Amino acid sequence: MSYTVTNPADETFVAEVEHLDAAAADAAIAAAAQAQIEWARLAPADRARALRRFAAHVDSDIEHLAGLETANSGHPISQSRWEASHVRDVLEYYSASPERLIGQQIPVAGGLDVTFHEPLGVVGVITPWNFPMTIAAWGFAPALAAGNAVVLKPAEWTPLTSMRLGELALESGLPEGLFQVLPGRGSVVGERFVTSPAVRKVVFTGSTEVGKRIMAGCAEQVKRVTLELGGKSANIVFADADVERAAATAPYSVFDNAGQDCCARSRLLVQRSVYDRFMEGFERAVQAVKVGDPADEATEVGPLVTLAHRESVASFIDDSTPIAFRGSCPEGPGAWFAPTVVTPERGDRIATEEIFGPVVAVLPFEDEADAIRLANDTEYGLSGSIWTRDLGRGIRVSRAVEGGNLSVNSHSSVRYSTPFGGFKQSGLGRELGPDAPLHFTETKNVFFAAD
Ligand code: NAP
Ligand code: MG
């Protein structure tokens, strides 16, 4: 079995990737379990040094990794470079962790009581196709830092940068077996991470539907699980905001990465009293978005990841869809889809379901209470933005919106030093931030009797 990677910008051949079967996945998991024992025994400073060397190898390969991502996923080259450098940064950040997994000494009678953060063993990381190498790093870097081995299953559509990261790990001197990238089908390799008793935790990023199945599967062994799932996040623009700035920046909060972003603010809630003024500025901004050849340095938005995904995005739109206006995109071969602004009713499918493409639903609201009600009227709760000049309103609304990652007067993207994850059906657990390595450990309490 194999998968043919095609460049989504022009439909040319990129690579043929061999798929592992379940037996090969089992062999890799066994090798990882073996490698983990030695890795956990290393002095913390030596594990830290090994991760810094891995980061340095990623740093010297940034151009190459960026080119691979642009060819495989269609990401604009400037964005791909940022993604590769983000992988380096995440590795550098967590290279400080092995020496800082500090336990507690708890006062008790009759002896000494201390806690240890013990590694889990082998961790299975399953990634989606939208941000292949960055999401992989959010799992493997803190997991390795905490003394675990990692097996990584990239999405079938986008394996190339993850496979390169596997090579770079070895070239940097990480032990054989410690970090392995296993291309294959979700239902084969990913499924083994869930069912194999040697894998002690699964970190899954992807659709809510598959995430629920993984959680149910992990329950069988009480296996640890972190889930980063879908979203239908709201960008809320109040009448007291800098409406011009909110309109000028809104396209990038939902059309970046062609809308293939779990944090995309795909619902745009605008207070009715400034609706027309906002839409005027928003239309100008949408039409100015540079959609085109991802190899071009000036390009802001590339194609969708595959022709199959374009079909899925297009299925949300038909002749009856209330389209307000659209941006532009190239014609001819490639998975192109123009940025699209729609004005549906609140309950319409296009306003409630995750599309994962460059489509935004604009919905007017009346007042603060209405905005909060509407923002929370979804099974998801991942991210969101709030635009207001009223400090009190910024505080009230950011505390009231049910979402894991909010920003006021910006569309803050992910930072590796702050926690990331979802409320409700957007996920379970958190990634990134200072605590991430702890999520790859078990707390052990030991009492040493004094007599
Ligand atoms: P997906 O179908 O859920 O796939 C995600 C990953 O799971 C892929 O590697 C896939 O492998 C694998 N997989 C599929 N079935 C599996 C199974 N039965 N057992 C184990 N693994 C399995 O999602 P997608 O289509 O790649 O990505 C789009 C979705 O991801 C969107 O809904 C989006 O919101 C979500 N997402 C969320 C976040 C977040 O941080 N919250 C980030 C990015 C994306 P194959 O590729 O071989 O099918
Ligand atoms: Mg899928």
Short mmCIF file of C-alpha atoms in Angstrom, two decimals, residues 72-441:
data_model
loop_
_atom_site.label_atom_id
_atom_site.label_comp_id
_atom_site.label_asym_id
_atom_site.label_seq_id
_atom_site.Cartn_x
_atom_site.Cartn_y
_atom_site.Cartn_z
CA ASN A 72 2.84 18.79 -0.09
CA SER A 73 0.22 21.03 1.56
CA GLY A 74 0.14 24.17 -0.59
CA HIS A 75 1.04 26.47 2.31
CA PRO A 76 2.49 29.84 1.21
CA ILE A 77 6.27 29.61 1.45
CA SER A 78 6.53 32.40 4.04
CA GLN A 79 4.08 30.51 6.25
CA SER A 80 5.91 27.19 5.73
CA ARG A 81 9.14 28.84 6.89
CA TRP A 82 7.37 30.07 10.01
CA GLU A 83 6.05 26.53 10.66
CA ALA A 84 9.53 24.98 10.38
CA SER A 85 11.04 27.61 12.66
CA HIS A 86 8.17 27.03 15.11
CA VAL A 87 9.18 23.34 15.32
CA ARG A 88 12.71 24.46 16.22
CA ASP A 89 11.34 26.88 18.83
CA VAL A 90 9.10 24.23 20.42
CA LEU A 91 12.06 21.85 20.69
CA GLU A 92 14.22 24.59 22.21
CA TYR A 93 11.50 25.57 24.68
CA TYR A 94 11.01 21.99 25.92
CA SER A 95 14.73 21.24 25.96
CA ALA A 96 14.68 23.23 29.21
CA SER A 97 12.16 20.79 30.75
CA PRO A 98 14.19 17.66 31.58
CA GLU A 99 16.08 19.63 34.22
CA ARG A 100 12.91 21.26 35.56
CA LEU A 101 10.54 18.30 36.13
CA ILE A 102 10.56 19.20 39.79
CA GLY A 103 8.55 17.18 42.29
CA GLN A 104 7.42 18.07 45.82
CA GLN A 105 8.63 17.27 49.31
CA ILE A 106 5.55 17.04 51.51
CA PRO A 107 5.73 17.29 55.31
CA VAL A 108 4.48 14.06 56.92
CA ALA A 109 5.19 12.25 60.20
CA GLY A 110 7.77 9.46 60.50
CA GLY A 111 9.87 10.03 57.40
CA LEU A 112 10.33 11.78 54.10
CA ASP A 113 7.63 12.09 51.44
CA VAL A 114 8.50 13.10 47.87
CA THR A 115 6.80 13.05 44.47
CA PHE A 116 8.38 12.11 41.13
CA HIS A 117 7.15 12.82 37.59
CA GLU A 118 7.74 9.47 35.94
CA PRO A 119 7.58 9.13 32.14
CA LEU A 120 4.68 7.11 30.71
CA GLY A 121 6.71 4.99 28.26
CA VAL A 122 5.71 5.08 24.60
CA VAL A 123 3.44 7.94 23.45
CA GLY A 124 1.49 7.74 20.16
CA VAL A 125 0.92 11.05 18.37
CA ILE A 126 -1.69 11.16 15.55
CA THR A 127 -1.69 14.37 13.49
CA PRO A 128 -4.04 15.96 10.93
CA TRP A 129 -3.12 17.42 7.54
CA ASN A 130 -3.70 21.14 8.20
CA PHE A 131 -0.53 22.01 10.17
CA PRO A 132 1.46 18.80 9.83
CA MET A 133 4.82 19.63 11.37
CA THR A 134 3.81 22.17 13.99
CA ILE A 135 1.09 19.98 15.54
CA ALA A 136 3.49 17.02 15.48
CA ALA A 137 6.05 19.05 17.46
CA TRP A 138 3.45 20.05 20.10
CA GLY A 139 3.18 16.32 20.88
CA PHE A 140 6.66 14.91 20.38
CA ALA A 141 8.78 17.70 21.93
CA PRO A 142 7.26 17.76 25.46
CA ALA A 143 6.76 13.97 25.39
CA LEU A 144 10.46 13.36 24.64
CA ALA A 145 11.48 16.00 27.18
CA ALA A 146 9.57 14.14 29.90
CA GLY A 147 11.49 10.93 29.14
CA ASN A 148 9.11 9.15 26.78
CA ALA A 149 9.59 7.56 23.35
CA VAL A 150 7.28 8.76 20.56
CA VAL A 151 5.69 7.07 17.57
CA LEU A 152 4.08 9.60 15.21
CA LYS A 153 1.40 8.83 12.61
CA PRO A 154 1.10 11.73 10.17
CA ALA A 155 -2.08 12.30 8.16
CA GLU A 156 -2.12 10.26 4.98
CA TRP A 157 -2.28 13.43 2.83
CA THR A 158 0.67 15.25 4.44
CA PRO A 159 3.44 12.90 5.61
CA LEU A 160 6.52 14.55 4.08
CA THR A 161 7.68 17.08 6.70
CA SER A 162 7.02 14.65 9.55
CA MET A 163 9.11 11.99 7.79
CA ARG A 164 11.90 14.54 7.36
CA LEU A 165 11.72 15.39 11.08
CA GLY A 166 12.19 11.67 11.82
CA GLU A 167 15.39 11.71 9.72
CA LEU A 168 16.63 14.90 11.37
CA ALA A 169 16.13 13.36 14.82
CA LEU A 170 18.43 10.48 13.88
CA GLU A 171 20.98 12.75 12.18
CA SER A 172 21.08 14.87 15.32
CA GLY A 173 22.04 11.80 17.36
CA LEU A 174 18.75 10.89 19.05
CA PRO A 175 18.84 7.13 19.72
CA GLU A 176 17.43 4.73 17.11
CA GLY A 177 13.77 3.91 17.89
CA LEU A 178 13.20 6.82 20.27
CA PHE A 179 11.28 9.00 17.80
CA GLN A 180 9.79 7.19 14.81
CA VAL A 181 7.48 8.51 12.10
CA LEU A 182 5.11 5.83 10.80
CA PRO A 183 3.24 6.73 7.62
CA GLY A 184 0.11 4.67 7.16
CA ARG A 185 -3.64 4.71 7.36
CA GLY A 186 -5.47 6.00 10.39
CA SER A 187 -7.53 2.82 10.56
CA VAL A 188 -4.35 0.69 10.58
CA VAL A 189 -1.38 2.49 12.19
CA GLY A 190 -3.40 5.03 14.18
CA GLU A 191 -5.69 2.27 15.41
CA ARG A 192 -2.67 0.28 16.71
CA PHE A 193 -1.71 3.24 18.90
CA VAL A 194 -5.14 2.92 20.49
CA THR A 195 -5.16 -0.88 20.86
CA SER A 196 -1.49 -1.69 21.61
CA PRO A 197 -0.93 -2.01 25.38
CA ALA A 198 2.68 -0.79 24.89
CA VAL A 199 1.42 2.67 23.90
CA ARG A 200 0.56 4.43 27.16
CA LYS A 201 -0.91 7.67 25.85
CA VAL A 202 -2.47 8.86 22.58
CA VAL A 203 -2.30 12.50 21.55
CA PHE A 204 -4.81 13.03 18.78
CA THR A 205 -5.51 16.12 16.69
CA GLY A 206 -8.20 15.91 14.06
CA SER A 207 -11.93 15.69 13.63
CA THR A 208 -14.32 15.46 16.57
CA GLU A 209 -15.84 12.32 15.01
CA VAL A 210 -12.56 10.35 14.95
CA GLY A 211 -11.51 11.84 18.31
CA LYS A 212 -14.59 10.38 20.00
CA ARG A 213 -13.77 6.94 18.59
CA ILE A 214 -10.19 7.21 19.84
CA MET A 215 -11.36 8.24 23.31
CA ALA A 216 -13.75 5.28 23.43
CA GLY A 217 -10.99 2.92 22.24
CA CYS A 218 -8.53 4.23 24.82
CA ALA A 219 -11.10 3.68 27.58
CA GLU A 220 -10.61 -0.07 27.11
CA GLN A 221 -7.13 0.18 28.69
CA VAL A 222 -7.77 3.41 30.66
CA LYS A 223 -5.17 4.81 28.28
CA ARG A 224 -4.29 8.48 28.69
CA VAL A 225 -5.55 10.68 25.89
CA THR A 226 -5.28 14.30 24.78
CA LEU A 227 -7.69 15.47 22.09
CA GLU A 228 -7.52 18.61 19.95
CA LEU A 229 -10.63 18.59 17.79
CA GLY A 230 -12.81 20.85 15.68
CA GLY A 231 -14.03 24.40 16.07
CA LYS A 232 -16.56 26.98 14.88
CA SER A 233 -15.09 29.97 16.62
CA ALA A 234 -16.57 33.44 16.80
CA ASN A 235 -14.98 36.79 15.98
CA ILE A 236 -17.19 39.28 17.87
CA VAL A 237 -17.15 42.92 16.77
CA PHE A 238 -18.88 45.39 19.11
CA ALA A 239 -20.06 48.81 17.96
CA ASP A 240 -17.57 50.49 20.33
CA ALA A 241 -14.58 48.78 18.66
CA ASP A 242 -12.10 50.19 16.17
CA VAL A 243 -14.44 48.92 13.45
CA GLU A 244 -12.06 49.76 10.59
CA ARG A 245 -9.24 47.76 12.14
CA ALA A 246 -11.56 44.87 12.99
CA ALA A 247 -12.72 44.79 9.36
CA ALA A 248 -9.19 45.02 7.94
CA THR A 249 -7.88 42.13 10.06
CA ALA A 250 -10.93 39.83 9.96
CA PRO A 251 -9.97 38.10 6.66
CA TYR A 252 -6.75 36.75 8.20
CA SER A 253 -8.61 35.33 11.21
CA VAL A 254 -10.48 32.91 8.97
CA PHE A 255 -8.80 32.73 5.55
CA ASP A 256 -5.22 32.11 6.76
CA ASN A 257 -4.14 28.61 5.72
CA ALA A 258 -7.18 28.70 3.40
CA GLY A 259 -9.45 28.34 6.43
CA GLN A 260 -7.95 24.93 7.24
CA ASP A 261 -7.37 25.91 10.83
CA CYS A 262 -9.20 24.55 13.85
CA CYS A 263 -8.94 28.08 15.33
CA ALA A 264 -10.44 29.80 12.26
CA ARG A 265 -12.95 32.45 13.32
CA SER A 266 -15.50 31.08 10.87
CA ARG A 267 -18.43 32.88 12.53
CA LEU A 268 -18.21 36.65 12.37
CA LEU A 269 -20.64 38.28 14.82
CA VAL A 270 -21.15 41.98 14.18
CA GLN A 271 -23.26 44.37 16.28
CA ARG A 272 -26.18 45.45 14.11
CA SER A 273 -25.61 49.21 14.59
CA VAL A 274 -22.20 49.01 12.79
CA TYR A 275 -23.00 46.11 10.47
CA ASP A 276 -23.03 48.10 7.19
CA ARG A 277 -19.91 50.08 8.05
CA PHE A 278 -18.10 46.87 9.00
CA MET A 279 -19.16 45.02 5.84
CA GLU A 280 -17.87 47.83 3.61
CA GLY A 281 -14.38 47.66 5.10
CA PHE A 282 -14.50 43.86 5.27
CA GLU A 283 -15.31 43.56 1.55
CA ARG A 284 -12.33 45.77 0.62
CA ALA A 285 -10.07 43.68 2.87
CA VAL A 286 -11.31 40.34 1.51
CA GLN A 287 -10.73 41.48 -2.05
CA ALA A 288 -7.18 42.52 -1.18
CA VAL A 289 -6.20 39.06 0.15
CA LYS A 290 -3.46 37.66 -2.11
CA VAL A 291 -4.57 34.15 -3.07
CA GLY A 292 -2.14 32.44 -5.43
CA ASP A 293 1.03 30.48 -6.11
CA PRO A 294 2.30 29.29 -2.71
CA ALA A 295 5.90 29.45 -3.97
CA ASP A 296 5.52 33.23 -4.39
CA GLU A 297 6.89 35.17 -1.40
CA ALA A 298 4.00 37.67 -1.54
CA THR A 299 1.22 35.06 -1.46
CA GLU A 300 -0.98 35.12 1.65
CA VAL A 301 -3.32 32.20 0.92
CA GLY A 302 -2.65 29.07 -1.14
CA PRO A 303 -4.89 26.28 -2.41
CA LEU A 304 -6.80 23.78 -0.27
CA VAL A 305 -4.86 20.66 0.68
CA THR A 306 -6.37 18.29 -1.93
CA LEU A 307 -9.03 18.21 -4.65
CA ALA A 308 -11.03 15.86 -2.42
CA HIS A 309 -11.06 18.45 0.35
CA ARG A 310 -12.12 21.17 -2.09
CA GLU A 311 -15.15 19.04 -2.93
CA SER A 312 -16.01 18.80 0.75
CA VAL A 313 -15.75 22.59 1.19
CA ALA A 314 -17.75 23.26 -1.98
CA SER A 315 -20.55 20.97 -0.76
CA PHE A 316 -21.55 23.69 1.73
CA ILE A 317 -22.43 26.10 -1.06
CA ASP A 318 -25.19 25.90 -3.67
CA ASP A 319 -27.44 28.26 -5.62
CA SER A 320 -29.51 29.09 -2.55
CA THR A 321 -26.51 30.11 -0.39
CA PRO A 322 -26.69 33.82 0.52
CA ILE A 323 -23.23 34.89 -0.67
CA ALA A 324 -22.40 38.50 0.26
CA PHE A 325 -19.15 38.66 -1.72
CA ARG A 326 -16.07 36.62 -2.62
CA GLY A 327 -12.36 37.22 -3.03
CA SER A 328 -10.32 35.90 -5.92
CA CYS A 329 -8.28 32.78 -6.69
CA PRO A 330 -6.33 31.38 -9.67
CA GLU A 331 -8.11 29.38 -12.37
CA GLY A 332 -6.89 26.14 -13.93
CA PRO A 333 -5.40 23.10 -12.18
CA GLY A 334 -5.09 23.02 -8.39
CA ALA A 335 -7.43 22.86 -5.39
CA TRP A 336 -8.32 26.56 -5.49
CA PHE A 337 -11.25 28.07 -3.63
CA ALA A 338 -11.90 31.80 -3.41
CA PRO A 339 -12.49 33.36 0.04
CA THR A 340 -16.26 33.40 0.48
CA VAL A 341 -18.43 35.53 2.78
CA VAL A 342 -21.97 34.32 3.46
CA THR A 343 -24.87 35.82 5.43
CA PRO A 344 -27.01 32.86 6.57
CA GLU A 345 -29.62 32.57 9.34
CA ARG A 346 -28.35 31.58 12.79
CA GLY A 347 -29.33 27.92 12.64
CA ASP A 348 -28.24 27.21 9.05
CA ARG A 349 -25.76 24.38 8.48
CA ILE A 350 -23.17 26.77 7.04
CA ALA A 351 -23.37 28.81 10.26
CA THR A 352 -23.07 25.85 12.64
CA GLU A 353 -20.88 23.12 11.07
CA GLU A 354 -17.13 23.23 10.70
CA ILE A 355 -16.26 23.72 7.01
CA PHE A 356 -12.47 23.83 7.32
CA GLY A 357 -12.18 26.02 4.24
CA PRO A 358 -12.19 29.75 3.36
CA VAL A 359 -15.85 30.36 4.14
CA VAL A 360 -17.08 32.75 6.83
CA ALA A 361 -20.65 33.23 8.07
CA VAL A 362 -21.50 36.79 9.15
CA LEU A 363 -24.30 37.09 11.72
CA PRO A 364 -25.62 40.35 13.20
CA PHE A 365 -26.29 40.61 16.96
CA GLU A 366 -28.17 43.10 19.15
CA ASP A 367 -26.29 43.57 22.44
CA GLU A 368 -23.64 42.03 24.71
CA ALA A 369 -25.94 39.33 26.09
CA ASP A 370 -27.03 38.35 22.58
CA ALA A 371 -23.39 38.19 21.40
CA ILE A 372 -22.38 35.88 24.26
CA ARG A 373 -25.43 33.64 23.74
CA LEU A 374 -24.72 33.35 20.02
CA ALA A 375 -20.97 32.78 20.47
CA ASN A 376 -21.68 29.91 22.90
CA ASP A 377 -24.49 28.37 20.84
CA THR A 378 -22.22 25.65 19.45
CA GLU A 379 -20.94 22.24 20.54
CA TYR A 380 -17.40 23.54 20.01
CA GLY A 381 -15.25 25.89 22.11
CA LEU A 382 -11.74 26.32 20.79
CA SER A 383 -10.85 29.94 20.09
CA GLY A 384 -12.36 33.36 19.43
CA SER A 385 -11.76 37.10 19.21
CA ILE A 386 -13.48 40.04 20.86
CA TRP A 387 -13.23 43.57 19.45
CA THR A 388 -14.17 46.39 21.84
CA ARG A 389 -12.62 49.57 23.26
CA ASP A 390 -14.50 49.09 26.54
CA LEU A 391 -12.11 47.39 28.98
CA GLY A 392 -14.90 46.13 31.20
CA ARG A 393 -16.69 44.58 28.25
CA GLY A 394 -13.43 42.95 27.14
CA ILE A 395 -13.10 41.37 30.58
CA ARG A 396 -16.77 40.32 30.86
CA VAL A 397 -17.06 38.82 27.40
CA SER A 398 -13.71 37.02 27.44
CA ARG A 399 -14.74 35.35 30.72
CA ALA A 400 -18.21 34.47 29.37
CA VAL A 401 -17.23 32.95 26.02
CA GLU A 402 -16.70 29.19 26.36
CA GLY A 403 -13.42 28.74 24.53
CA GLY A 404 -9.88 27.72 25.38
CA ASN A 405 -8.02 30.42 23.43
CA LEU A 406 -9.41 33.91 23.19
CA SER A 407 -7.91 37.23 22.17
CA VAL A 408 -9.19 40.77 22.70
CA ASN A 409 -8.50 43.29 19.92
CA SER A 410 -6.32 40.82 18.01
CA HIS A 411 -6.48 37.40 16.43
CA SER A 412 -3.72 35.95 18.50
CA SER A 413 -2.36 32.77 17.03
CA VAL A 414 -0.80 29.96 18.96
CA ARG A 415 2.22 30.63 21.18
CA TYR A 416 4.31 27.67 22.31
CA SER A 417 4.73 29.21 25.79
CA THR A 418 0.97 29.39 26.55
CA PRO A 419 -1.55 26.55 26.95
CA PHE A 420 -3.70 25.57 23.98
CA GLY A 421 -6.84 23.44 23.78
CA GLY A 422 -10.60 23.36 23.65
CA PHE A 423 -13.74 23.54 25.79
CA LYS A 424 -16.70 21.22 25.14
CA GLN A 425 -16.37 19.06 22.00
CA SER A 426 -13.26 20.93 20.82
CA GLY A 427 -11.08 18.72 22.90
CA LEU A 428 -9.78 17.29 26.14
CA GLY A 429 -6.59 18.37 27.91
CA ARG A 430 -4.13 21.07 26.91
CA GLU A 431 -0.98 21.20 24.82
CA LEU A 432 1.94 23.65 24.88
CA GLY A 433 2.74 26.09 27.69
CA PRO A 434 4.96 25.40 30.69
CA ASP A 435 2.93 22.40 31.93
CA ALA A 436 2.90 20.29 28.75
CA PRO A 437 5.68 17.89 29.83
CA LEU A 438 3.72 17.07 33.01
CA HIS A 439 0.92 15.75 30.80
CA PHE A 440 3.36 13.08 29.63
CA THR A 441 4.16 11.84 33.14
#
